[in-house]
Coordinates of C-alpha atoms in Angstrom, one line a residue:
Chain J
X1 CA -16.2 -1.3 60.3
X2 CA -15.4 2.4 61.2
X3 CA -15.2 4.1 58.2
X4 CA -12.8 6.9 57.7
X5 CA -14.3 8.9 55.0
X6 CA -18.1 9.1 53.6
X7 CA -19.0 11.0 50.8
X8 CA -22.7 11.7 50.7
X9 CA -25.2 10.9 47.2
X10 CA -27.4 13.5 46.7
X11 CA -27.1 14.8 43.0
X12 CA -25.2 13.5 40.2
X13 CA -22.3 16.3 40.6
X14 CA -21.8 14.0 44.2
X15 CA -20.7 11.1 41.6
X16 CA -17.5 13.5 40.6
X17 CA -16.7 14.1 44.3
X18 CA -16.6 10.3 45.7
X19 CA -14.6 9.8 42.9
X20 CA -12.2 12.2 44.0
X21 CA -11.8 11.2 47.5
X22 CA -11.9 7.2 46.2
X23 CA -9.2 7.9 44.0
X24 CA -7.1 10.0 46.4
X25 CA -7.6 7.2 48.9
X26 CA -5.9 4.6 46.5
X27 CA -3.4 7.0 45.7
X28 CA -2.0 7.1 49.2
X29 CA -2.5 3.2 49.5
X30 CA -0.7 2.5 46.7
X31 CA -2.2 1.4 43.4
X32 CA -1.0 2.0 40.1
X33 CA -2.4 4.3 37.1
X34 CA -4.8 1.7 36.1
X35 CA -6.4 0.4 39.4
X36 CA -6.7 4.0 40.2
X37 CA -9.0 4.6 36.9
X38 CA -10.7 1.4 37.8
X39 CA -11.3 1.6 41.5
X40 CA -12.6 5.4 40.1
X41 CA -14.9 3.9 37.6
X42 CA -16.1 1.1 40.3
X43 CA -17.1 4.5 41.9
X44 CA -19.1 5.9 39.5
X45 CA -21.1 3.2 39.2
X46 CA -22.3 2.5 42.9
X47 CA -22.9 5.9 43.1
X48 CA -24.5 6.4 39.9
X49 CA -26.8 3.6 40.9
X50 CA -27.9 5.5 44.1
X51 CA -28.2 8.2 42.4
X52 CA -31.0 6.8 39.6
X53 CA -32.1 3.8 42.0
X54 CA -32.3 5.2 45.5
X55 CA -32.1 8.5 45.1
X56 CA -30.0 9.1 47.9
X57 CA -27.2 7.8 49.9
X58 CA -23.7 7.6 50.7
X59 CA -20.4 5.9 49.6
X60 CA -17.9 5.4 52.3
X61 CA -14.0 4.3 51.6
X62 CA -11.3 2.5 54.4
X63 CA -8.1 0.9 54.1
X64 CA -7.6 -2.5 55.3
X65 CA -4.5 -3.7 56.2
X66 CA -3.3 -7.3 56.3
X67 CA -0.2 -8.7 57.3
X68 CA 1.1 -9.6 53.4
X69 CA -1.2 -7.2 51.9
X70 CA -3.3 -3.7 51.4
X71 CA -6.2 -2.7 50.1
X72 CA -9.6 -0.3 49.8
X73 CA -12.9 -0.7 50.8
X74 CA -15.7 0.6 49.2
X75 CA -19.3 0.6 50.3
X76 CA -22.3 2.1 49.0
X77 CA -25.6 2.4 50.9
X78 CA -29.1 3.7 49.9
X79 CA -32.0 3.1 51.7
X80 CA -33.8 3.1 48.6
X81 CA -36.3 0.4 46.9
X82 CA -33.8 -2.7 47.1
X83 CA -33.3 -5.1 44.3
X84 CA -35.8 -7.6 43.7
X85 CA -33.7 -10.2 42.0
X86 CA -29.7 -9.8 42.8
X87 CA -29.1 -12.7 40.0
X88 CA -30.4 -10.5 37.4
X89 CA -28.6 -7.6 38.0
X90 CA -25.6 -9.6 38.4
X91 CA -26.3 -11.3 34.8
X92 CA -24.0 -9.7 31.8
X93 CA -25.9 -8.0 29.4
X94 CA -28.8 -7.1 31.6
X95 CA -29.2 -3.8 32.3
X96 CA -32.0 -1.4 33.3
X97 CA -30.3 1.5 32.1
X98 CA -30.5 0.7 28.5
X99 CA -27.6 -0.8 28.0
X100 CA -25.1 1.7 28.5
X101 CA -22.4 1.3 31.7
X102 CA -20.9 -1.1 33.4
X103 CA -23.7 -1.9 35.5
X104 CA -23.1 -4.3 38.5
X105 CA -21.3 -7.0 36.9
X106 CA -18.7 -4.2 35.8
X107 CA -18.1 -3.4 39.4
X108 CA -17.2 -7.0 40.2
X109 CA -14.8 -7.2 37.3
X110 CA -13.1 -4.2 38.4
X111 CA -13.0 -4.7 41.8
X112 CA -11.3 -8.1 43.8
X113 CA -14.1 -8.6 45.9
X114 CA -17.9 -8.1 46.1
X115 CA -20.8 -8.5 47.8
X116 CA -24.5 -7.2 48.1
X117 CA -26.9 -7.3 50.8
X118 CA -30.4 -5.6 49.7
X119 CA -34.2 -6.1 51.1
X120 CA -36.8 -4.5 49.3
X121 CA -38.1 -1.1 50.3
X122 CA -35.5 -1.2 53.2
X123 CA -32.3 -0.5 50.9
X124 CA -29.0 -2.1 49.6
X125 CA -25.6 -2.4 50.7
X126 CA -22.9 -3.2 48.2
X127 CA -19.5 -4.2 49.4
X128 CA -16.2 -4.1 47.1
X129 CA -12.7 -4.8 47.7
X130 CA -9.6 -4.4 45.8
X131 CA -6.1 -5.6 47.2
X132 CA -2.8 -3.3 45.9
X133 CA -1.4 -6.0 42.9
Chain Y
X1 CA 3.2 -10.7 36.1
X2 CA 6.3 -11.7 34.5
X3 CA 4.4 -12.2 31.1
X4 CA 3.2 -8.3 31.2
X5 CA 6.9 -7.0 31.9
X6 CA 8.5 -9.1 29.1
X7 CA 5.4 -7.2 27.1
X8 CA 6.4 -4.0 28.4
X9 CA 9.9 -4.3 27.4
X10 CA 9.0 -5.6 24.1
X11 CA 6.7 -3.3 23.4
X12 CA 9.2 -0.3 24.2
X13 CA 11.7 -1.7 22.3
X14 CA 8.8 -2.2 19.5
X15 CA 8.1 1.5 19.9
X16 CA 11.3 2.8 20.0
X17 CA 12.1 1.2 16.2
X18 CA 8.9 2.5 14.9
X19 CA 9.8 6.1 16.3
X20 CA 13.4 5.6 14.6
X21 CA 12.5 4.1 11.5
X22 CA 8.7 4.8 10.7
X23 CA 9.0 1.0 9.9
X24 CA 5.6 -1.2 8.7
X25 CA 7.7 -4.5 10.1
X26 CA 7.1 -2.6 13.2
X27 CA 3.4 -2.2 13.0
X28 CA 2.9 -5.3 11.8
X29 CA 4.3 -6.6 15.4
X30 CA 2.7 -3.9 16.8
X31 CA -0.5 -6.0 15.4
X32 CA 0.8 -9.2 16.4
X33 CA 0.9 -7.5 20.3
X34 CA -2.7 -6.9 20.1
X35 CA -3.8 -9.8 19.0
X36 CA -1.5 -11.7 21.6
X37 CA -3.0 -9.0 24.4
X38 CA -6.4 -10.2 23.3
X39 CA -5.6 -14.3 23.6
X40 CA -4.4 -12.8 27.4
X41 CA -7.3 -10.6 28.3
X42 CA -5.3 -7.8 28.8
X43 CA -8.0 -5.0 28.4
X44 CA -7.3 -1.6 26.0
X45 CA -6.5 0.4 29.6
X46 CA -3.5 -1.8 30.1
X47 CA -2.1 -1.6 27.1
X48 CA -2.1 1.9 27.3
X49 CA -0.9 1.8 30.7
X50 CA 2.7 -0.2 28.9
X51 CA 2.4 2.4 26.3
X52 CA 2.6 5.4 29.2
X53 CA 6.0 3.4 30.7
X54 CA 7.7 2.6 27.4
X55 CA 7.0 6.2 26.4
X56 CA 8.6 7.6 29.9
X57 CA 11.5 5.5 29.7
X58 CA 12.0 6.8 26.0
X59 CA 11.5 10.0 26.6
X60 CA 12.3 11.3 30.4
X61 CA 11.9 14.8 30.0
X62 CA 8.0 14.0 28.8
X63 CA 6.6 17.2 29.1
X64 CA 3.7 17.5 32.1
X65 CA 0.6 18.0 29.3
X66 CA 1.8 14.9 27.4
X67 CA 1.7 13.0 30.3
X68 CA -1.3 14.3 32.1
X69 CA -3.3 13.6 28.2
X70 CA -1.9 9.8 28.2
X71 CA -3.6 9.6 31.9
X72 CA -6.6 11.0 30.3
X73 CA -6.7 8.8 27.4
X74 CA -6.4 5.6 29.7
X75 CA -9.3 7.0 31.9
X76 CA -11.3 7.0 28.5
X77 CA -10.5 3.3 28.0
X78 CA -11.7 1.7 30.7
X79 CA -15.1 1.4 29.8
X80 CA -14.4 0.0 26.7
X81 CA -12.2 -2.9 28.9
X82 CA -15.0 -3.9 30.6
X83 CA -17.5 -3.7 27.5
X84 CA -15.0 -6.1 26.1
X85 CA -14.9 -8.3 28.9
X86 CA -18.5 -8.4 29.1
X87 CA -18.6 -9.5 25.3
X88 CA -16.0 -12.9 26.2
X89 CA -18.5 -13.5 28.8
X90 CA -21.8 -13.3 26.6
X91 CA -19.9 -14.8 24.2
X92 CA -18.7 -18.1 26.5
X93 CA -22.4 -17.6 27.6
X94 CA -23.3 -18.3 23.7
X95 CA -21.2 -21.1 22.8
X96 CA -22.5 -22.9 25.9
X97 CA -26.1 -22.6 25.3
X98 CA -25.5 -23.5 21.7
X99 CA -24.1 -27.2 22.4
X100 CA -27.1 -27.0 24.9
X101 CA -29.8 -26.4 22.4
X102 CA -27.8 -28.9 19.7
X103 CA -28.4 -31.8 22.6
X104 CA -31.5 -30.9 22.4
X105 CA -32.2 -30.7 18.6
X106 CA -30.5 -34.3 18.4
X107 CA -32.8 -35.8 21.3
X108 CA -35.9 -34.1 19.5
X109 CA -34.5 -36.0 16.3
X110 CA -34.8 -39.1 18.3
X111 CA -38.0 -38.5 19.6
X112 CA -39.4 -38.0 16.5
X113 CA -37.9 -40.4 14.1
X114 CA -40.3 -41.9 11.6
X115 CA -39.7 -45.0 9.3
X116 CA -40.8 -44.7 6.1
X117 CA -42.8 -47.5 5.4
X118 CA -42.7 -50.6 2.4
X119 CA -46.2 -50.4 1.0
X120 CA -46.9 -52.8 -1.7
X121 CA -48.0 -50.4 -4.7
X122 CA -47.0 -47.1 -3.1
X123 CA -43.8 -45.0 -3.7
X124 CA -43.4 -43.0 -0.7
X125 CA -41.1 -39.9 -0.6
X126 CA -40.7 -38.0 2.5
X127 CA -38.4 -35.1 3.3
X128 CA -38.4 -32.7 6.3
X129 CA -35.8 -30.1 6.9
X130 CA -35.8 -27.3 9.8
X131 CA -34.5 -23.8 9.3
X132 CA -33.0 -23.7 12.5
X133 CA -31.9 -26.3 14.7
X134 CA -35.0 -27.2 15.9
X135 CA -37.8 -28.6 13.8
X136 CA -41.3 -27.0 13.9
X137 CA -42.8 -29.3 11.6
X138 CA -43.6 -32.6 12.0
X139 CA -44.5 -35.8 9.6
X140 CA -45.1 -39.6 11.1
X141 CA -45.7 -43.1 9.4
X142 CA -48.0 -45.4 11.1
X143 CA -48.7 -48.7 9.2
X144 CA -51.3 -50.5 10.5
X145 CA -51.5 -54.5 10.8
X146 CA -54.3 -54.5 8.7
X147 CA -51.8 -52.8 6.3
X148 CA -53.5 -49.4 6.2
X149 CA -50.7 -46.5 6.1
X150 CA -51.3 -42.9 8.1
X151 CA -49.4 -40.2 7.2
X152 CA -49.4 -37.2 9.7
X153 CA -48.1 -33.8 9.0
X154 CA -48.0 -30.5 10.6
X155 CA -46.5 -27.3 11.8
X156 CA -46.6 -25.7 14.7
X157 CA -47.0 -21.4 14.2
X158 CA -43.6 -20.4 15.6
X159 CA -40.7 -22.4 15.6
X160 CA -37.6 -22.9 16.9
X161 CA -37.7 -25.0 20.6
X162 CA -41.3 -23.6 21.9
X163 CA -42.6 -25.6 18.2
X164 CA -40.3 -28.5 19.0
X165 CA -41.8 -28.9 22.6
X166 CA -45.2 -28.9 21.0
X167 CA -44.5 -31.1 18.3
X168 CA -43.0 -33.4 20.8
X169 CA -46.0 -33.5 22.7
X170 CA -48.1 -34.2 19.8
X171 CA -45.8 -37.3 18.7
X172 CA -46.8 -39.2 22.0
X173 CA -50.1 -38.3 22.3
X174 CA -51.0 -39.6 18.6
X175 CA -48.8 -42.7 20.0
X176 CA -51.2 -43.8 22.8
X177 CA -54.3 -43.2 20.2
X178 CA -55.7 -46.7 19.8
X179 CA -55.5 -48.4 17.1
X180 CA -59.0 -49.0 16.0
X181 CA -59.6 -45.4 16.2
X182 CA -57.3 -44.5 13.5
X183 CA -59.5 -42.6 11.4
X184 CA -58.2 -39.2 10.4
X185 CA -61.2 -37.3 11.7
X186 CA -61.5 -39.3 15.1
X187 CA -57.4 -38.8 15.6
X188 CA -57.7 -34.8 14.7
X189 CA -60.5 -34.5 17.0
X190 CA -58.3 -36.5 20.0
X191 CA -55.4 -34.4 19.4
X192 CA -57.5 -31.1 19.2
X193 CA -58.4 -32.0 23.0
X194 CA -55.0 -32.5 23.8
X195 CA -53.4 -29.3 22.2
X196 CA -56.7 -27.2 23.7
X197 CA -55.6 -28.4 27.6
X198 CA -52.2 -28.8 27.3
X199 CA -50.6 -25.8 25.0
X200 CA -50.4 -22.2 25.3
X201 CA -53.7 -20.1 23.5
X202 CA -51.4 -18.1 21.5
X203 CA -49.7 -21.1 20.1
X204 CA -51.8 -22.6 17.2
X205 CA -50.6 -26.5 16.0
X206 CA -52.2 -27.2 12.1
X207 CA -52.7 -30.8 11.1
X208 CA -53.5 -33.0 7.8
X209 CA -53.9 -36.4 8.4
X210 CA -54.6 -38.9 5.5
X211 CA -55.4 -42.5 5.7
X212 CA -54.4 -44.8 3.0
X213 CA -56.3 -48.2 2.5
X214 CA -55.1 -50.4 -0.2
X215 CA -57.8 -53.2 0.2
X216 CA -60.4 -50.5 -1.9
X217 CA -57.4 -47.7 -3.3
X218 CA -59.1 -45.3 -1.4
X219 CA -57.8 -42.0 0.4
X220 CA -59.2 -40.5 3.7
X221 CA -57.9 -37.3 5.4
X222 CA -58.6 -34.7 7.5
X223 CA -57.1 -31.3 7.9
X224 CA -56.6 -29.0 10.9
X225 CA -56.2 -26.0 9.3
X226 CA -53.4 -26.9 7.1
X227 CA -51.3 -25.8 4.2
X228 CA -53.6 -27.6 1.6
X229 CA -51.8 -30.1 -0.4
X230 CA -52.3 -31.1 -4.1
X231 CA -53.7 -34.6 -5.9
X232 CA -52.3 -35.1 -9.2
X233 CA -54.8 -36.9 -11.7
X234 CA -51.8 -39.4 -14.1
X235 CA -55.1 -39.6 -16.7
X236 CA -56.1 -35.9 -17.0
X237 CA -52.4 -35.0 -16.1
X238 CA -53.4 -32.0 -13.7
X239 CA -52.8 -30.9 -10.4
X240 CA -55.4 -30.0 -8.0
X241 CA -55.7 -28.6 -4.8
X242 CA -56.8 -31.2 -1.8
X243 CA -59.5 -29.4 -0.5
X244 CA -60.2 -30.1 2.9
X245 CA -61.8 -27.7 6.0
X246 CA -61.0 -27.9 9.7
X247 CA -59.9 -25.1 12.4
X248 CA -56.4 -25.0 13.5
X249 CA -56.2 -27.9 16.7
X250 CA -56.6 -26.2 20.1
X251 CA -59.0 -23.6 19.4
X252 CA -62.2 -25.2 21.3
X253 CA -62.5 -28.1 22.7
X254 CA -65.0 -29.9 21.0
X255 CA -64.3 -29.4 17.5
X256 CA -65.7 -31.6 14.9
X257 CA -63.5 -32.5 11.7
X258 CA -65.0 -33.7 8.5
X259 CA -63.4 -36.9 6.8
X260 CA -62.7 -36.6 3.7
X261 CA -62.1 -39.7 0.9
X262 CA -61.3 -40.0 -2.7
X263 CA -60.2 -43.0 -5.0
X264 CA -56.9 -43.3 -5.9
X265 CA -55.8 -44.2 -9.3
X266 CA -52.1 -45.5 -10.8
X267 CA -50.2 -42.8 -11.6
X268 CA -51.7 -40.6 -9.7
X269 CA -49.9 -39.1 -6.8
X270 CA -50.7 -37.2 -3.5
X271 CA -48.6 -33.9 -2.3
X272 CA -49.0 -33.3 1.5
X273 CA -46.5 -30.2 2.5
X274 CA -45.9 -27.4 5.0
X275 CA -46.0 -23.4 4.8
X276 CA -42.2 -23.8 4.8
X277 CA -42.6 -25.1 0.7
X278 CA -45.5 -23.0 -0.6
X279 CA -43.5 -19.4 1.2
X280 CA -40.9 -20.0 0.0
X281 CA -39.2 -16.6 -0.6
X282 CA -36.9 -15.7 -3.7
X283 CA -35.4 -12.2 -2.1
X284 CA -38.4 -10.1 -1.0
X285 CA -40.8 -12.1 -3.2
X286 CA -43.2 -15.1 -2.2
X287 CA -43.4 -17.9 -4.8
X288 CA -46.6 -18.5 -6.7
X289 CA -48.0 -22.1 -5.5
X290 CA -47.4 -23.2 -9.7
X291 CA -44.0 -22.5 -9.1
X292 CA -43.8 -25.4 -6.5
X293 CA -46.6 -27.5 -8.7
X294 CA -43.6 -26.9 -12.0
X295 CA -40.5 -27.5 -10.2
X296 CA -42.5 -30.9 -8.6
X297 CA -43.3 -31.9 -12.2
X298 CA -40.2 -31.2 -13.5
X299 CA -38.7 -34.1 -11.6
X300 CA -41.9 -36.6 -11.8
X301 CA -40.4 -38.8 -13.8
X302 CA -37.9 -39.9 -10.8
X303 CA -38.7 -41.9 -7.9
X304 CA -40.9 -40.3 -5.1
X305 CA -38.0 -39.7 -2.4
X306 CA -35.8 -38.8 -5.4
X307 CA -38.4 -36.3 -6.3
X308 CA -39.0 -34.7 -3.1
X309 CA -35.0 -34.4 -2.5
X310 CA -34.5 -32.5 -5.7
X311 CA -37.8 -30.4 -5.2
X312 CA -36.1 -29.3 -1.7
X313 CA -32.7 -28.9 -3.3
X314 CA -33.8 -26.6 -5.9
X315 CA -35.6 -24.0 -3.3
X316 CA -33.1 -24.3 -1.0
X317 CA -30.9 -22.7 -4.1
X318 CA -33.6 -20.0 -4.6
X319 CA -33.1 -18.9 -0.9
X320 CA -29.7 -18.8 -1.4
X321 CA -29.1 -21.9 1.1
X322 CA -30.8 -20.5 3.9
X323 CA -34.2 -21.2 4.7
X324 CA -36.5 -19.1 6.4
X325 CA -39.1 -21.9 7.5
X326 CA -38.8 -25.5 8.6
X327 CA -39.3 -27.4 4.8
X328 CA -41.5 -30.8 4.6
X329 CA -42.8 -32.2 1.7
X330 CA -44.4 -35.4 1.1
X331 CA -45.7 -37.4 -1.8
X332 CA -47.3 -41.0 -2.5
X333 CA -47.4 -42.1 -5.7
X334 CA -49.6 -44.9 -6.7
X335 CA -47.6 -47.7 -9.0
X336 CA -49.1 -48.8 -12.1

């Protein structure tokens, strides 16, 4: 997939800026006032994640079109340390953060789709959709 | 979909009344909405999201700050949706694991089931309650044919279903002990190789086993560390400690335990218990063992499983109905 906008992770101000460009994106795709606070906190937390995880790395938006429906694309990639047991992470209540923020499992609920692809000390891909309601 | 607009509408026309009329009936609905938004899982972000509509209908001319703060406000919430949604999840996750472990405590019941024994001459009472659902203690009958009676006791340190494995493990291993080597110290010592292969070295199993032989009267036993019980001499009418040395099973392999033996006379009776009787706790403060030898006396004069039942039922009223340790108490009372 050819993405049409990337918004590199670098420092935590970078969180603020794919947030901006995620939330513009579903904007102009149509979702309402709460998908658009949703898809922006789905944002935060993939890039927050690179940001304490990885390090570094980028989070890139598309639109995908159907022929009943629309919807956004996000996708975050690091090439950081990977995750060593995807289950875990996925599991509610466990977080390595202390606790605090939606963590993984908080990006699926807010998101339609999702998907992670990650192999340790080679990086991790996370892949989310959500379709305009 | 459908379901949310009806909400919306309701709720503005909700909203609308309580603007007019300041009304409670209208809070109280307002109430009933939440709760009804919960049973739905529509999360705090959406409800705010009706509350933006109905308040734009109402008001057209909403000023640009008012609006912009209500966007604000629903940004805010959104974390505490999915905090919310995480707690149905954990909480589905709970009630699940709960029926799971309640299987489990009624297999382990199963398992472990002991028949308390007819012995011409004795009155047995035996009671054995666990704090949680799981029991960490553990007490088994075994009546020989030459009509000798073993009574087994322990506890495992821990409880809940890491004591209940144990225990389980030591229920079959005393089961395929043969017969003629029923002696307390040769069945300590068997089961003191078993614990040391087979359980965890930070997980200590303590044992009193006593062997009752009514051809001479007499009473052997054996203890593994245990919370020492109590002989009551009927002629001097005293209690004593059963003294009796061992180390906990599964420390070494090879450990020795001494047999013990003592004659038992009518009237006189024989306390075997756990920790879960002697600690008992009345708010932040232990009971004295007296306090345990009183309250036993003080209901001597009823049958033995009469007595142990009211012994447990009055400390389960000192700790306000909730116990802190899995409770088992037994006595044998030699008729006249």
């Amino acid at each position: 997939m050819d993405f049409q906008s990337c918004v590199n992770i670098n420092k935590e101000w970078d969180i603020v800026g794919a947030r901006q460009i995620g939330r513009d994106f579903a904007r102009k795709i149509g979702f309402g006032t709460v998908d658009q606070a949703r898809i922006a906190t789905a944002i935060s937390e993939l890039a927050r994640n690179i940001y304490l995880y990885a390090g570094t790395g980028k989070i890139c938006f598309e639109t995908i079109e159907e022929i009943d429906r629309k919807g956004l694309v996000i996708l975050a990639v690091d090439d950081g340390p990977g995750i060593a047991e995807i289950s875990k992470v996925m599991e509610d209540g466990y977080s390595t953060s202390g606790g605090l923020g939606a963590g993984l499992p908080g990006v699926k609920r807010l998101m339609d789709e999702f998907d992670i692809i990650s192999e340790q000390e080679k990086g991790t891909e996370i892949k989310a959709v959500k379709w305009v309601r | 979909m459908s379901t949310l607009n009806m909400d919306l509408s309701n709720y503005r026309d909700l909203l609308k009344q309580y603007i007019r009329t300041q009304d409670e009936t209208a809070l109280y609905q307002a109430e009933q909405f939440s709760k009804l938004s919960m049973q739905q899982n529509i999360s705090p972000e959406e409800i705010i999201n009706v509350h933006i509509q109905a308040l734009q209908e109402l008001y057209p001319e909403l000023p640009e700050g008012i609006k912009s703060s209500m966007n604000f406000l629903l940004e805010a919430m959104i974390s505490y949706g999915l905090a919310y949604q995480e707690f149905q999840s954990l909480r589905e996750q709970q009630l699940a694991l709960k029926s799971e472990i309640s299987v489990a405590a009624s297999m382990q019941q199963t398992l472990l089931t002991t028949v308390k024994p007819e012995v011409e001459g004795l009155d047995i009472g035996a009671i054995s309650i666990p704090a949680n659902q799981m029991n960490g203690d553990y007490h088994h009958f075994v009546q020989n044919d030459d009509n000798k009676l073993g009574i087994a006791i322990a506890d495992v340190i821990g409880k809940g279903i890491p004591a209940a494995l144990a225990m389980s493990m030591i229920k079959y291993s005393m089961d395929s002990i043969p017969e003629n080597r029923m002696d307390p110290s040769n069945i300590l010592e068997s089961l003191n190789r078993v614990v040391e292969r087979n359980v965890d070295p930070s997980m200590f199993i303590t044992m009193f086993y006593g062997l009752y032989d009514p051809s001479n009267e007499k009473f052997y036993y054996s203890s593994a560390g245990h919370e020492p019980g109590f002989y009551y001499n009927a002629a001097e009418d005293k209690f004593e400690e059963i003294e009796a040395r061992g180390v906990v099973l599964g420390v070494t392999r090879d450990t020795e335990y001494r047999q013990y033996e003592r004659k038992v006379n009518a009237g006189d009776m024989i306390i075997m218990l756990t920790d879960g009787v002697t600690e008992c706790r009345q708010g932040d403060r232990f009971i004295e063992p007296e306090e345990v030898l009183d309250v036993i006396k003080s209901y001597m004069h009823l049958p033995a499983q009469k007595l142990v039942e009211q012994v447990y039922k009055h400390f389960e009223r000192l700790q306000d109905f909730h116990l802190r340790d899995d409770f088992t108490l037994i006595i044998l009372r030699k008729e006249v």
